Amino acid sequence: MTTRNDLSSTADLPRVDPPVRVSRPVRAYAGFLATDPGRWIAKNVAPKLDPWLLRTTGGRLSMGLMLPSALLTTTGAKSGQARTNPVFYFNDGADVIVIASNYGNDKNPAWYHNLHANPHAQISTNGGGALRTATEVCDPAERERLWAMADRVYPLWPDYRRRAARCNRTIPIVRLCAVTD
């Protein structure tokens, strides 16, 4: 199971250090999400229900169950309006890492395009959070290192990478760094 180290986190985003290996409950849940019904729920129900669940429970419950879920708030690339989406995340030092997998589909998620238009974002378990700056991780060695960590957080990301590759898409890895004054 992913380690949540609340002592070195902000109140609105628990620190998530990838485990040494994926726990049995996470593997079992990922196995369900890999089925047709699980995939349908993950794509059609969880994105709509998670913002409400996370805000209502103060970040203690989401459709991701034991997976580290948070709400990423970006500025809409076209609308300029705040847009909030549930994402899985983990920490790399003081930075927060999010993966723009979009279930391995042929297009990046809308929040990724929003970050390209305006790289300032907030991430927390119940909405809001400290302002952070997003940068895409492009260095191949760094991507490989982060994928090794990410795959221990959510075991379906390798499948999503294979699906995306069939569409000639490389799944972006986004680093969210604290804004410094």
XYZ file of C-alpha atoms in Angstrom:
181
model
C 0.000 0.000 0.000
C 1.170 3.534 -0.677
C 2.717 5.220 2.332
C 1.009 8.408 3.447
C 3.429 10.319 5.607
C 1.288 13.124 7.034
C 4.146 14.569 9.118
C 5.898 15.977 6.046
C 2.806 17.055 4.138
C 0.641 20.079 3.967
C -2.727 19.795 5.686
C -4.525 19.556 2.353
C -2.283 17.051 0.530
C -0.778 14.098 2.410
C 2.685 13.103 1.272
C 2.617 9.889 -0.781
C 5.837 7.939 -1.100
C 5.627 5.027 -3.555
C 5.872 1.686 -1.754
C 8.726 -0.741 -2.308
C 6.239 -3.072 -4.019
C 2.555 -3.019 -4.823
C 0.377 -4.407 -2.038
C -2.063 -7.263 -2.557
C -5.174 -5.040 -2.042
C -3.915 -2.504 -4.604
C -3.150 -5.317 -7.085
C -6.643 -6.763 -6.532
C -8.319 -3.383 -7.009
C -6.230 -2.720 -10.137
C -7.296 -6.150 -11.408
C -10.935 -5.096 -11.057
C -10.229 -1.769 -12.801
C -8.665 -3.688 -15.703
C -11.986 -5.453 -16.412
C -14.597 -3.954 -18.743
C -16.974 -3.029 -15.863
C -14.090 -1.638 -13.798
C -12.791 0.417 -16.727
C -16.295 1.759 -17.385
C -16.699 2.813 -13.733
C -13.226 4.402 -13.702
C -13.958 6.420 -16.865
C -17.630 7.291 -16.403
C -18.453 7.308 -12.695
C -15.279 8.077 -10.734
C -14.442 11.415 -12.449
C -17.931 12.712 -11.656
C -18.212 11.298 -8.129
C -14.642 11.808 -6.864
C -14.708 15.616 -6.529
C -17.807 15.363 -4.339
C -16.457 12.390 -2.338
C -13.057 13.984 -1.739
C -14.519 17.328 -0.665
C -17.261 15.782 1.494
C -14.911 13.424 3.335
C -12.006 15.853 3.625
C -9.977 13.702 1.251
C -10.458 10.467 3.183
C -12.562 8.667 0.544
C -12.590 8.462 -3.227
C -13.501 5.954 -5.897
C -9.775 5.143 -5.963
C -10.189 3.609 -2.487
C -6.610 2.940 -1.325
C -5.024 4.761 -4.280
C -3.729 8.296 -3.560
C -6.356 10.616 -5.037
C -6.451 14.394 -5.112
C -8.219 17.230 -6.885
C -6.126 19.093 -9.464
C -7.410 22.598 -10.202
C -6.223 24.207 -13.428
C -7.304 27.233 -15.445
C -9.258 26.311 -18.576
C -7.166 26.879 -21.708
C -10.133 28.330 -23.636
C -12.559 29.436 -20.914
C -10.137 30.854 -18.357
C -12.368 29.271 -15.693
C -11.169 27.056 -12.859
C -11.396 23.379 -13.765
C -11.054 20.640 -11.147
C -10.304 17.008 -11.961
C -9.528 13.981 -9.784
C -6.040 12.555 -10.311
C -3.765 9.981 -8.722
C -0.531 11.471 -7.419
C 2.668 10.748 -5.531
C 5.606 12.732 -4.230
C 9.137 12.992 -5.527
C 10.925 14.965 -2.842
C 8.938 18.151 -2.260
C 7.302 17.943 -5.701
C 3.996 16.318 -6.583
C 3.899 14.063 -9.642
C 0.752 13.512 -11.720
C 0.418 11.334 -14.805
C -1.654 12.496 -17.801
C -2.591 8.940 -18.779
C -6.236 9.407 -19.765
C -6.597 5.617 -19.420
C -4.180 5.130 -22.335
C -6.580 6.751 -24.806
C -5.326 8.510 -27.932
C -5.606 12.046 -26.475
C -4.190 13.706 -23.385
C -6.690 14.709 -20.690
C -8.089 18.257 -20.822
C -6.288 19.219 -17.607
C -2.953 18.578 -19.336
C -3.852 21.067 -22.106
C -4.938 23.545 -19.437
C -1.524 23.279 -17.771
C 0.189 23.991 -21.087
C -1.847 27.181 -21.459
C -1.387 28.193 -17.813
C 1.153 26.183 -15.792
C -0.151 27.354 -12.414
C -2.300 24.820 -10.579
C -3.485 23.727 -7.178
C -3.709 20.179 -5.891
C -5.241 18.959 -2.654
C -7.442 16.178 -1.373
C -10.435 18.440 -0.798
C -10.080 21.253 -3.357
C -7.797 24.278 -3.457
C -4.329 23.889 -2.018
C -1.104 25.774 -2.394
C -0.257 27.266 -5.782
C 2.193 25.142 -7.775
C 3.912 25.427 -11.126
C 3.625 22.551 -13.587
C 6.422 21.367 -15.843
C 6.427 18.339 -18.084
C 9.202 15.823 -17.419
C 10.981 15.297 -20.747
C 14.385 13.853 -19.802
C 14.294 10.124 -20.708
C 16.269 8.994 -17.639
C 14.076 11.050 -15.318
C 10.910 9.709 -16.983
C 12.182 6.147 -16.525
C 12.922 6.810 -12.837
C 9.486 8.362 -12.258
C 7.684 5.578 -14.158
C 9.353 3.029 -11.870
C 7.906 4.914 -8.897
C 4.522 5.504 -10.538
C 4.009 1.841 -11.405
C 4.264 0.993 -7.700
C 1.529 3.513 -6.925
C -0.918 2.457 -9.666
C -0.221 -0.878 -11.373
C -2.339 -0.127 -14.468
C -0.047 2.620 -15.769
C 2.105 0.110 -17.738
C -1.071 -1.055 -19.526
C -2.026 2.568 -20.218
C 1.449 3.204 -21.689
C 1.017 0.215 -24.034
C -2.442 1.434 -25.092
C -1.178 4.982 -25.684
C 1.816 3.698 -27.679
C -0.578 1.941 -30.066
C -2.036 5.405 -30.756
C 1.456 6.921 -31.116
C 0.997 8.901 -27.915
C 3.560 9.252 -25.140
C 1.896 9.716 -21.755
C 3.098 12.952 -20.154
C 4.486 13.032 -16.630
C 3.884 16.381 -14.909
C 5.906 17.723 -11.988
C 4.112 20.217 -9.734
C 6.593 22.405 -7.831
C 5.750 24.814 -5.040
C 5.717 28.436 -6.170
C 8.563 30.308 -4.532
C 8.446 34.014 -3.842
